[in-house]
Coordinates of C-alpha atoms in Angstrom, one line a residue:
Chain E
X83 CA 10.0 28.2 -18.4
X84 CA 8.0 25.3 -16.8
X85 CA 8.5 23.7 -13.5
X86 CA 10.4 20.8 -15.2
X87 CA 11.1 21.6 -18.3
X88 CA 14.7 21.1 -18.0
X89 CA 14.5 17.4 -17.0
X90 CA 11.4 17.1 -19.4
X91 CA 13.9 18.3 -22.4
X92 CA 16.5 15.4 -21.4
X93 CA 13.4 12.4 -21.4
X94 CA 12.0 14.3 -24.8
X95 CA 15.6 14.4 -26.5
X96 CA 15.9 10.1 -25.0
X97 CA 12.8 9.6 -26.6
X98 CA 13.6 10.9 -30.0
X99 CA 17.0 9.2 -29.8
X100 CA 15.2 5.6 -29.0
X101 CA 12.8 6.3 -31.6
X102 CA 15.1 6.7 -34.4
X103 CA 16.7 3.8 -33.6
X104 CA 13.4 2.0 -33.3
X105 CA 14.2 0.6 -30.0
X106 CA 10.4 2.4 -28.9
X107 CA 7.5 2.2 -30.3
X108 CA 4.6 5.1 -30.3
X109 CA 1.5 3.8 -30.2
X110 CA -0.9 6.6 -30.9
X111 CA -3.9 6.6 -28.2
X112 CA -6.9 4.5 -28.4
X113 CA -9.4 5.4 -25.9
X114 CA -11.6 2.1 -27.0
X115 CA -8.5 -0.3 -26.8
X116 CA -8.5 0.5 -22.3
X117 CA -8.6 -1.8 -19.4
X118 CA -10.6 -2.2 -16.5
X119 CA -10.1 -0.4 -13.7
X120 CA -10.5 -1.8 -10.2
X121 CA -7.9 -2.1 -7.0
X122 CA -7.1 -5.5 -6.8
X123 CA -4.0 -7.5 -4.9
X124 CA -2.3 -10.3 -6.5
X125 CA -0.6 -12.9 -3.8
X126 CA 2.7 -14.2 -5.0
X127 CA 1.2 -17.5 -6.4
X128 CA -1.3 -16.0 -8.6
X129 CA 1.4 -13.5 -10.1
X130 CA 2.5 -14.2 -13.9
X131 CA 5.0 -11.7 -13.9
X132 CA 6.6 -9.3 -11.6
X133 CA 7.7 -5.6 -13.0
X134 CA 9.9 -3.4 -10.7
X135 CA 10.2 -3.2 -6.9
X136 CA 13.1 -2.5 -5.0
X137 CA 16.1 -0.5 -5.1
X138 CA 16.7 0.7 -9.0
X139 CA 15.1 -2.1 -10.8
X140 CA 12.2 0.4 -11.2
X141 CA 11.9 4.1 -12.2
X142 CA 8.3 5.9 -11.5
X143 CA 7.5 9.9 -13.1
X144 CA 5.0 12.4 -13.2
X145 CA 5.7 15.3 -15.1
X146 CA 3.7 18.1 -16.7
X147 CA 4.4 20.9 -19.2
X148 CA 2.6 24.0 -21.3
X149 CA 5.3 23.0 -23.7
X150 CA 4.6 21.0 -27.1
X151 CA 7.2 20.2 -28.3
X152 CA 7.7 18.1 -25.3
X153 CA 4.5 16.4 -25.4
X154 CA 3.6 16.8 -28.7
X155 CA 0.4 14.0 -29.1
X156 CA -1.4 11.8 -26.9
X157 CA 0.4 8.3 -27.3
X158 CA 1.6 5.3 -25.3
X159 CA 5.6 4.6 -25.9
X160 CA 6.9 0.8 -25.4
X161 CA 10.7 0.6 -25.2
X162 CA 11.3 -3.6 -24.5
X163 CA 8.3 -4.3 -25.9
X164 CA 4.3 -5.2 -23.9
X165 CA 3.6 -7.9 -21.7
X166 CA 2.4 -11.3 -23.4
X167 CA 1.9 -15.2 -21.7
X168 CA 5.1 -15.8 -23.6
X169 CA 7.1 -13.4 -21.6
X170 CA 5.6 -14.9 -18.2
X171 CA 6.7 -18.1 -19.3
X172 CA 10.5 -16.7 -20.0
X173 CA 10.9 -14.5 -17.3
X174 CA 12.4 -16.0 -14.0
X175 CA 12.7 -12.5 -12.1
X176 CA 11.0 -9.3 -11.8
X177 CA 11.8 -7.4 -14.9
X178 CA 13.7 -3.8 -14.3
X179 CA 10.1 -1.3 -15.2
X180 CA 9.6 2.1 -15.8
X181 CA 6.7 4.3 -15.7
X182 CA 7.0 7.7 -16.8
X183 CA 3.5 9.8 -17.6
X184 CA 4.3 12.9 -19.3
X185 CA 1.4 15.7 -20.4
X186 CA 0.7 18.8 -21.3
X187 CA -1.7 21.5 -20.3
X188 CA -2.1 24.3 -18.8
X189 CA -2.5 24.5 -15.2
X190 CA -3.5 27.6 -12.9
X191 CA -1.9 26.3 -10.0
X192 CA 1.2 24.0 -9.8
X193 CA 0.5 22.3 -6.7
X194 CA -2.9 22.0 -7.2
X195 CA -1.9 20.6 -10.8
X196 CA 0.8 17.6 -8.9
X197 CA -1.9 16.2 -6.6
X198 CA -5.1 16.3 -9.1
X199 CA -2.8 14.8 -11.9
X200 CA -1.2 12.2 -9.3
X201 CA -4.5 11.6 -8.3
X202 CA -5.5 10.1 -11.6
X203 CA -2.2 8.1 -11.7
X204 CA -2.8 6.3 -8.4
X205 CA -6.3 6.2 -8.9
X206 CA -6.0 4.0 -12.4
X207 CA -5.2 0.8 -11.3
X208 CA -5.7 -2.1 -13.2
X209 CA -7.8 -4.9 -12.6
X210 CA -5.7 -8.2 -12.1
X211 CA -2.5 -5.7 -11.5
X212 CA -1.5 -4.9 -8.0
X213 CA 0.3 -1.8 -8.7
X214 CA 1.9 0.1 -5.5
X215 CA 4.5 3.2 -6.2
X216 CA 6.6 4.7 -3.5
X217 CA 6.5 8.1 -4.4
X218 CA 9.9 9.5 -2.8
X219 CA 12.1 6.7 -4.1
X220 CA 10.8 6.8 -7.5
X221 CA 10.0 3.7 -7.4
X222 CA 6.8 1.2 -8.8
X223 CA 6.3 -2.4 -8.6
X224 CA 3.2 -4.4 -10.2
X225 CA 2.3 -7.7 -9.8
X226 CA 0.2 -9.1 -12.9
X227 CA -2.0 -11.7 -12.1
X228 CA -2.4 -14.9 -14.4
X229 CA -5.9 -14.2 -15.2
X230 CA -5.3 -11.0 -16.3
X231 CA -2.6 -12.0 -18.5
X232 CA -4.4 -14.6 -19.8
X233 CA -7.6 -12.5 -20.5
X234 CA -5.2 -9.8 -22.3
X235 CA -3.8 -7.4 -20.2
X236 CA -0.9 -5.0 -21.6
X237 CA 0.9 -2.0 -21.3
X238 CA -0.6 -0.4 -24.3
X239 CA -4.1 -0.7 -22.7
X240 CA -3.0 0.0 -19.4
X241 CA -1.3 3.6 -21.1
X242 CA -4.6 4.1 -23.1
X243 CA -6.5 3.6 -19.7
X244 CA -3.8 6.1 -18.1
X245 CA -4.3 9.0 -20.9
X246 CA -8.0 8.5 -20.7
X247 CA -8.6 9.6 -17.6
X248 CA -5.8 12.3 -17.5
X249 CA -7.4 14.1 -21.1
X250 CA -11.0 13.9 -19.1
X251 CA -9.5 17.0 -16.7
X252 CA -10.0 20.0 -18.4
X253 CA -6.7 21.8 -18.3
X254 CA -5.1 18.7 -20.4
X255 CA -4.6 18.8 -24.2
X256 CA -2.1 15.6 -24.6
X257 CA -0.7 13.0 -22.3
X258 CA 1.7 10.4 -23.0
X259 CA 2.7 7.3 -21.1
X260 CA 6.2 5.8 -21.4
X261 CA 6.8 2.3 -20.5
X262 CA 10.3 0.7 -20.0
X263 CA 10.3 -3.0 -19.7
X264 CA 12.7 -5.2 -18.7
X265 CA 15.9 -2.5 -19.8
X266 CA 17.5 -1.6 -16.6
X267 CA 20.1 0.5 -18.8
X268 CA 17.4 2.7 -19.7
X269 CA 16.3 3.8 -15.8
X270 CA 19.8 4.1 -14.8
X271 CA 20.4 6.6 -17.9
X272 CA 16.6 8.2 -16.7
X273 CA 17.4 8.5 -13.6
X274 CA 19.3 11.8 -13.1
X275 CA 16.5 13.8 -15.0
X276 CA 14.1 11.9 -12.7
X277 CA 15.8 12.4 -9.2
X278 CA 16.4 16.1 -10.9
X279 CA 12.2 16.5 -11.0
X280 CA 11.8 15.0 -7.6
X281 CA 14.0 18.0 -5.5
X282 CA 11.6 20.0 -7.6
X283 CA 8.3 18.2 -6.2
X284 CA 9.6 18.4 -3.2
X285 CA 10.7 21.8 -3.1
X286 CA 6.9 22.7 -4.4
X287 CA 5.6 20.3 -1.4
X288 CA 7.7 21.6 1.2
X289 CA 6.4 25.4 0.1
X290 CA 2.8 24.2 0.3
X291 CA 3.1 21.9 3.4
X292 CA 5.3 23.7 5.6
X293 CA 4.7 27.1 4.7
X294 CA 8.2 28.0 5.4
X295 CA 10.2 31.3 3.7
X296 CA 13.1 31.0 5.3
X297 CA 15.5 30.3 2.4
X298 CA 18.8 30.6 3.7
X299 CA 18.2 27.6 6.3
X300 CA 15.9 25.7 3.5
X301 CA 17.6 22.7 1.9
X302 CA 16.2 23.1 -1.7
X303 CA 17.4 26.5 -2.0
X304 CA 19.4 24.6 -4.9
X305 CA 16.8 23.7 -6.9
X306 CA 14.8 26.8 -6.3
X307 CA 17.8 28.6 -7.3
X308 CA 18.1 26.8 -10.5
X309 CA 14.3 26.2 -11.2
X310 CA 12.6 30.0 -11.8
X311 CA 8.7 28.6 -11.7
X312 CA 9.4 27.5 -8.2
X313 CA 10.7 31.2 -7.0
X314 CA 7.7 32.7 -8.9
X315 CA 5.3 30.3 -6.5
X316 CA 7.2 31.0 -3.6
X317 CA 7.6 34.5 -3.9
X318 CA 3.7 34.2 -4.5
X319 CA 2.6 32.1 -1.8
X320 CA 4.4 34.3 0.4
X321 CA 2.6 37.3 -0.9
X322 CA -0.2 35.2 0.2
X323 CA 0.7 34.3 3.5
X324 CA 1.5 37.9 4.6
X325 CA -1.4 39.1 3.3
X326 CA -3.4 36.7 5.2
X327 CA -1.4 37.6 8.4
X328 CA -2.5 41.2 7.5
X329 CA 1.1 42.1 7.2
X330 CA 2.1 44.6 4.9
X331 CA 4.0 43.4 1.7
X332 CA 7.5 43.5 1.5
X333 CA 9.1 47.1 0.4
X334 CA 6.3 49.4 2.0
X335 CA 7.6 49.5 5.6
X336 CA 7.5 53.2 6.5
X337 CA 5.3 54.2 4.0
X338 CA 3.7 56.0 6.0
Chain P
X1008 CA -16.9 -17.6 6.5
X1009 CA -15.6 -14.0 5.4
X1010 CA -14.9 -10.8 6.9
X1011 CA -12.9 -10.0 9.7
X1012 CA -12.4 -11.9 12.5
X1013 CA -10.0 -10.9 15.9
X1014 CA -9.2 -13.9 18.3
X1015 CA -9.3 -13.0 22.1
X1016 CA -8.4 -14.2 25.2
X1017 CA -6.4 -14.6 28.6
X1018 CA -3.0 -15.3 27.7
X1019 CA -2.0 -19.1 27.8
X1020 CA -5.8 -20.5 26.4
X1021 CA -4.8 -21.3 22.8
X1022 CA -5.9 -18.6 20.9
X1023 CA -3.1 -18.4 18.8
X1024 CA -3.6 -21.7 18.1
X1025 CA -7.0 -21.0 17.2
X1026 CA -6.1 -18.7 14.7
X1027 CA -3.6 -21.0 13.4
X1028 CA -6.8 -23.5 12.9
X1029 CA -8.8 -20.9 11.3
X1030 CA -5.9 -20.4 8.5
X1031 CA -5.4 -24.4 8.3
X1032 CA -9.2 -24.4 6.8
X1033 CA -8.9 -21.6 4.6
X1034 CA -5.5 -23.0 3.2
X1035 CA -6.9 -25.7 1.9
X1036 CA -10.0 -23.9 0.1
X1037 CA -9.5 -23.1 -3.7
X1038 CA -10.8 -19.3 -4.7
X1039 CA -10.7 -18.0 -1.3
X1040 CA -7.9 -15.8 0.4
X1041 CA -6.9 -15.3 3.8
X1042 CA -5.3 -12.7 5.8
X1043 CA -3.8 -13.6 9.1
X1044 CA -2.4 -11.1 11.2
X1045 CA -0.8 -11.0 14.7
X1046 CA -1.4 -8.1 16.6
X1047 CA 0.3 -9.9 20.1
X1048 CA 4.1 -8.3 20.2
X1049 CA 5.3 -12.2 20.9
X1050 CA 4.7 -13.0 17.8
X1051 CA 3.3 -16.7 18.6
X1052 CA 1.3 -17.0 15.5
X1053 CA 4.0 -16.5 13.1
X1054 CA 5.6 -19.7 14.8
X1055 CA 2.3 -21.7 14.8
X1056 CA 1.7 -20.8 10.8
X1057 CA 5.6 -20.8 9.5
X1058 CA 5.5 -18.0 8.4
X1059 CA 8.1 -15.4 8.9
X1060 CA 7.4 -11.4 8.5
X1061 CA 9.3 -9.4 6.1
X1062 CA 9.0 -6.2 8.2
X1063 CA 6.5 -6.0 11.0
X1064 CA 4.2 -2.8 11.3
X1065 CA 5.9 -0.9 13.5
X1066 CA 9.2 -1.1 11.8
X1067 CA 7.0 -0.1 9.0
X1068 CA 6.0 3.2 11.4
X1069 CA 9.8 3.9 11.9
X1070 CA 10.6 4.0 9.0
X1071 CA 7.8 6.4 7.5
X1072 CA 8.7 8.3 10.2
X1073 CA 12.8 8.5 9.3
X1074 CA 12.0 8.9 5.6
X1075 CA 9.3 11.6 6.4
X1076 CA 11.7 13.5 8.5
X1077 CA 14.3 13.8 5.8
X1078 CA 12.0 14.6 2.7
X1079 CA 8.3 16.5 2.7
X1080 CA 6.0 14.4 1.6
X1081 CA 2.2 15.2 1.6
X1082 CA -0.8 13.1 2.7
X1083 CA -1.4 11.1 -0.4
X1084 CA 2.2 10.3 -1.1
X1085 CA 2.7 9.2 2.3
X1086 CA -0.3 7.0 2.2
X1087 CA 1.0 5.3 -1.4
X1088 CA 4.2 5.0 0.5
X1089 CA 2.4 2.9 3.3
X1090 CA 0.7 0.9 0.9
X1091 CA 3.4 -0.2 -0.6
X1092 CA 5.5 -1.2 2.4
X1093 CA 2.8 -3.0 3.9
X1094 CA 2.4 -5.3 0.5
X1095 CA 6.3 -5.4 1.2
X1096 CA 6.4 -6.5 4.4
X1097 CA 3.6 -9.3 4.1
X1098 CA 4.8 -13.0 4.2
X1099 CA 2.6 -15.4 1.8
X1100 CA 2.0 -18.9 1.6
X1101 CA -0.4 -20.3 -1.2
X1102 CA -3.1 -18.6 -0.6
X1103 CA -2.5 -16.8 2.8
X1104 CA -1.2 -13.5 3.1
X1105 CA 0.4 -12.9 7.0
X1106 CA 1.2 -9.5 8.3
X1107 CA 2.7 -8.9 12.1
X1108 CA 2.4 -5.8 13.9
X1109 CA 5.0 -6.0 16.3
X1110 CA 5.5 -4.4 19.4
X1111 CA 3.7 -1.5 20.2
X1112 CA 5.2 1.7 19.2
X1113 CA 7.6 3.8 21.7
X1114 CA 6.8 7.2 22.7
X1115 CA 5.7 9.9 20.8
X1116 CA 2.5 11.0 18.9
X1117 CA 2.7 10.3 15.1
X1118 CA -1.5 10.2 14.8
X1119 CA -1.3 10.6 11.3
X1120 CA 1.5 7.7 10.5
X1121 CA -0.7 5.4 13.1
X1122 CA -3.9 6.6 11.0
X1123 CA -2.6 5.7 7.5
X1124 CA -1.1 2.3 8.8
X1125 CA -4.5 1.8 10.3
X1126 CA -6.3 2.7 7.3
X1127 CA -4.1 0.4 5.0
X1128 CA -4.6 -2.5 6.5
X1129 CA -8.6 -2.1 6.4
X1130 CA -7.7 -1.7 2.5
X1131 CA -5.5 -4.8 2.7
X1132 CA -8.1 -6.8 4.8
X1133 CA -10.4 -6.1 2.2
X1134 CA -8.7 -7.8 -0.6
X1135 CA -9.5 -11.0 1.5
X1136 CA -12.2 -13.2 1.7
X1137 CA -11.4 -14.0 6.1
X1138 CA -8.9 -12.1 8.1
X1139 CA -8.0 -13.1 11.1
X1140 CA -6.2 -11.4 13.7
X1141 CA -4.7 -12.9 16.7
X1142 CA -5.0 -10.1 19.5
X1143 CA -3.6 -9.8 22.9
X1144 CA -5.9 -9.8 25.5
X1145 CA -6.2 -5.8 25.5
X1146 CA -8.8 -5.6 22.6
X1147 CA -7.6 -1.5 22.8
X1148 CA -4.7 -2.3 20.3
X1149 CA -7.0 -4.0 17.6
X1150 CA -8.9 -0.7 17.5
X1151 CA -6.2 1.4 17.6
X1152 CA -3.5 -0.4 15.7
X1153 CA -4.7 -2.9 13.1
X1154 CA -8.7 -2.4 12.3
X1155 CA -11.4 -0.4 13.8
X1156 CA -14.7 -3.2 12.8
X1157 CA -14.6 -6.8 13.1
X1158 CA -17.4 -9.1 12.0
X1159 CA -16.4 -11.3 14.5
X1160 CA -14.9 -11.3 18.0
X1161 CA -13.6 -14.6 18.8
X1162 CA -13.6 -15.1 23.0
X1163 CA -11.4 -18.0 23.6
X1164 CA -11.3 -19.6 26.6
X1165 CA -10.0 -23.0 28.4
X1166 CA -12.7 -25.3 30.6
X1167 CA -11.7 -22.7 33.3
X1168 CA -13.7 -20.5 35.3
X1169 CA -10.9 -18.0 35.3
X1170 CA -10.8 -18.0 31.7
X1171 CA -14.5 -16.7 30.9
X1172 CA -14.0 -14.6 33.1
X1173 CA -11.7 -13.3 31.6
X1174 CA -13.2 -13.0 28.2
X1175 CA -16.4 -12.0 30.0
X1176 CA -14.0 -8.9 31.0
X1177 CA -12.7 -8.7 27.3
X1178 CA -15.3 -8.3 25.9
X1179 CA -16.8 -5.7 28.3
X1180 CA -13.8 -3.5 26.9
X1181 CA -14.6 -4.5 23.9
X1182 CA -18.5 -3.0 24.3
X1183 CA -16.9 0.2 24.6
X1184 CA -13.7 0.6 22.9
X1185 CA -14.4 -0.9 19.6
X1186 CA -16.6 -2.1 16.7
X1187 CA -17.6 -5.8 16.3
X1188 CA -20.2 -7.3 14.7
X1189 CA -20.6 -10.3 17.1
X1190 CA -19.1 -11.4 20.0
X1191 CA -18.6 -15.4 21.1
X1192 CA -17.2 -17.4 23.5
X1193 CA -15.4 -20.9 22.3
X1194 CA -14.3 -22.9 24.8
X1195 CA -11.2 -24.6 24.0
X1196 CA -8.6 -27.6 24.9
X1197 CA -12.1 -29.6 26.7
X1198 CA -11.1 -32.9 27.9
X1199 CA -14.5 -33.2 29.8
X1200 CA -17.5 -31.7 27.9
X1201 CA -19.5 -31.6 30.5
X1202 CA -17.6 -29.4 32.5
X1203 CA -17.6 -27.3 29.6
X1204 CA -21.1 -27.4 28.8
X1205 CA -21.6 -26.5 32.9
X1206 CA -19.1 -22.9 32.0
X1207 CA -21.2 -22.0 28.8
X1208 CA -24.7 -22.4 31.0
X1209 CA -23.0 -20.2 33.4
X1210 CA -21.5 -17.4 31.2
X1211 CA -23.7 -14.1 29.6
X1212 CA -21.7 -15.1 26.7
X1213 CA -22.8 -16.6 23.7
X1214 CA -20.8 -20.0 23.4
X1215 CA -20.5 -20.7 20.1
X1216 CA -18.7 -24.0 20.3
X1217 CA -16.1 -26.4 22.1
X1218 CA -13.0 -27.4 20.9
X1219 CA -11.3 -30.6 22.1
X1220 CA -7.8 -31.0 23.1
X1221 CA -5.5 -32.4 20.6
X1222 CA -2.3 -34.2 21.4
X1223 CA -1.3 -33.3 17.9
X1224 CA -1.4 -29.8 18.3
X1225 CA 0.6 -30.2 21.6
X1226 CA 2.4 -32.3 19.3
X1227 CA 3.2 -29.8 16.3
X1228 CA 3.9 -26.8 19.0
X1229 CA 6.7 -28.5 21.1
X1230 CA 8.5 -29.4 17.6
X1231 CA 8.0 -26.4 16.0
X1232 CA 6.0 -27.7 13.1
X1233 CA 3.4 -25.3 11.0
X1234 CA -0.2 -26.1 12.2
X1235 CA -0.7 -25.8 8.1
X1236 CA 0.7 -29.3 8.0
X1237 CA -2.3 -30.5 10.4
X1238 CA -3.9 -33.6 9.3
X1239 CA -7.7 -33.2 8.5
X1240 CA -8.1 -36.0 10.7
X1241 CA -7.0 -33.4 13.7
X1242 CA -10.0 -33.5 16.4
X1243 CA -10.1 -29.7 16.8
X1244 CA -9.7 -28.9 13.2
X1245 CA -12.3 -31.2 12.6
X1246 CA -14.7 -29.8 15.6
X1247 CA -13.9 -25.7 14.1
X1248 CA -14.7 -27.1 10.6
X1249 CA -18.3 -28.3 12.1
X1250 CA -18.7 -24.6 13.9
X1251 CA -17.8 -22.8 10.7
X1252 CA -20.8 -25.1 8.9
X1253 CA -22.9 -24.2 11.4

């Protein structure tokens, strides 16, 4: 049982269900068919379209997995279709936007896993896209400039830029990158799978960070409760920590 | 022009309005972007732009602060969290991007908060082809708050002895509590430029320039009005736009 397979089974059973009623589309990955990559910052009046910002309107996930059945190939998944000039033209607001990258691998070390693969995430930005996520609230918001519109930017390269750096790290063997545009049905019915893998990223953060056992007074004794991985780690990292402290582990007092 | 430029000076000598003037050029420039941000707590160049901050940079600070105390968060996230309030709390017109810091923070030591805040507006800043940051006369809060390098340290002074003095002082501080690039004295609001002309042969400085007074800008403060709106016939605007050609 992986860290989140539970709210990675719930995303994997949504995507089967909009697949086969061909509301999203799997386009398999194209590692020549990319985009630039470059921070850049688009000013309100060069912006052809907004995607996601505040409150709900926008739903931002990083998940990983040993499963594959839950990431079965590398592809990019449109549900409300890419970005085009047409759709700058039509749309007066920021469009409700999801991002959800999903991959599989196998990873020695689950913390180590969350920052190196979040690293890539954050690190991909487009050029033309001023892409900013706020990691606690789920939430992602992207500015595309006109130019970059105009020169061809769209999800599907933006998801084949995405998976092209995550499949250049060793312990990856697919990656795929789900984009919900404009369907603000779709994140609120996401959400609860999403907010479920946050308690677990924090959990995994707050054991790393804080380096604090105490259980009964922790807050996310919940989700370590439910989520086995995490009391493997933390039953590990204490093992760690006490043997660092040149304590002796738990079980041999008066050994001796 | 590009790169960073921090406007100094003894309270009351115009340098707000000075950085006002420097944004008036740039708004009217096609392919060029400017940053303006107001490190002075009063908040006097949001007025003299029109402009109004979403969130200043210290409510930005509390907030981290709340959210961090009620989830952990590590480094990164927090930083990615920063970047995107601060693109949040910018207010944009055309091409101008304006951030305010607001009043410095209360009590307490939150080094790292102060350090990613710090460090993402040097990222913003470089996004822009001229920022300019109207800073109190302590040139310690630019450092420590807004940007550690500036290209250019802007010493503004009236036709008064006391005044470059005054930025004679600032930019002593400045010589040991911060970056720059360049330090120069302009010497604003002349009515007689020889009076002027006798304070820049006094001064150590180097005077880069003398900026006359301008009913209009009088004008535009007492009703409120955005110095955006200033007509290119406006003598200082027209004096600055000579210096920056220079």
């Amino acid at each position: 049982m992986g860290l989140f397979d539970e709210p990675l089974a719930e995303i994997a059973a949504w995507r089967e269900e909009r697949r086969a009623s061909g509301e999203l589309h799997s386009l398999p990955y194209d590692p020549v068919n990319t985009w630039p990559v470059e921070s850049s910052l688009v000013l309100r009046e060069d912006t052809a379209l907004e995607l996601g910002a505040t409150g709900r309107s926008s739903l931002s996930l990083l998940l990983w997995t040993e499963r594959r059945d839950l990431v079965p190939e590398d592809a990019v998944l449109l549900l409300g279709g890419d970005l085009s000039p047409q759709l700058a033209e039509d749309a007066a607001a920021p469009l409700a936007f999801g991002q959800l990258v999903l991959v599989r691998g196998r990873f020695p070390d689950e913390y180590d896993a969350y920052r190196d693969l979040r690293d890539v995430v954050y690190e991909t930005r487009a050029s033309g896209v001023s892409t900013r996520v706020w990691p606690d609230r789920l939430q992602l918001w992207s500015r595309v400039s006109r130019r970059a519109l105009q020169e061809g930017f769209t999800l599907e390269a933006y998801g084949n830029a995405i998976i092209k750096r995550l499949r250049e790290r060793e312990e990856s063997q697919a990656a795929q990158v789900a984009f919900i545009l404009g369907r603000q049905e779709e994140l609120d019915r996401l959400r609860p799978a999403a907010e479920k893998a946050r308690d677990v990223v924090d959990a995994l953060i707050k054991m790393y960070e804080e380096m604090n056992f105490d259980c009964e007074s922790c807050e996310y004794l919940e989700v370590c409760d439910e989520v086995a991985e995490l009391r493997l780690i933390r039953d590990r990292l204490k093992g760690e920590r006490q043997g660092e402290a040149g304590e002796r582990p738990p079980g041999k007092e008066g050994d001796d | 022009m590009r790169g960073v430029v921090a406007v100094c000076g003894k309270g009351g000598v115009g340098k707000t309005s000075v950085s006002a003037l420097l944004c008036r050029l740039l708004s009217g420039e096609d392919g060029v972007r400017g940053l303006a941000v107001d490190a002075d707590p009063s908040g006097g160049l949001s007025l003299s732009l029109g402009i109004s901050p979403r969130r200043t940079v210290n409510d930005l600070r509390k907030e981290v602060i709340s959210a961090a105390r009620e989830r952990p968060t590590d480094a990164r996230d927090l930083a990615a969290s920063i970047d995107y309030r601060l693109l949040e709390a910018l207010g944009e017109r055309g091409n101008l991007a304006f951030l305010a810091v607001g009043r410095p923070e209360e009590e307490g030591c939150y080094c790292q908060v102060n350090t990613f805040l710090r460090e993402a507006i040097e990222t913003l800043a470089g996004h822009f082809d001229l920022t300019v940051i109207d800073a109190e006369a302590g040139v310690e809060q630019v450092n420590r708050r807004v940007i550690r390098r500036v290209d250019l340290l802007l010493l503004v002074s009236d036709p008064t002895a006391k005044g470059v003095r005054v930025a004679e002082a600032i930019k002593g501080v400045a010589d040991e509590a911060m970056l720059y690039g360049r330090a120069a004295l302009l010497i604003n609001r002349v009515g007689d430029p020889q009076a002027a002309e006798r304070l820049a042969a006094e001064t150590p400085l180097e005077v880069i320039g003398i900026l006359p007074e301008d009913p209009a800008i009088r004008d535009f403060d007492a009703q409120g009005r955005s110095l955006l709106e200033l007509s290119e016939d406006s003598p200082a605007l027209r004096a600055l736009r000579e210096l920056i050609g220079q």
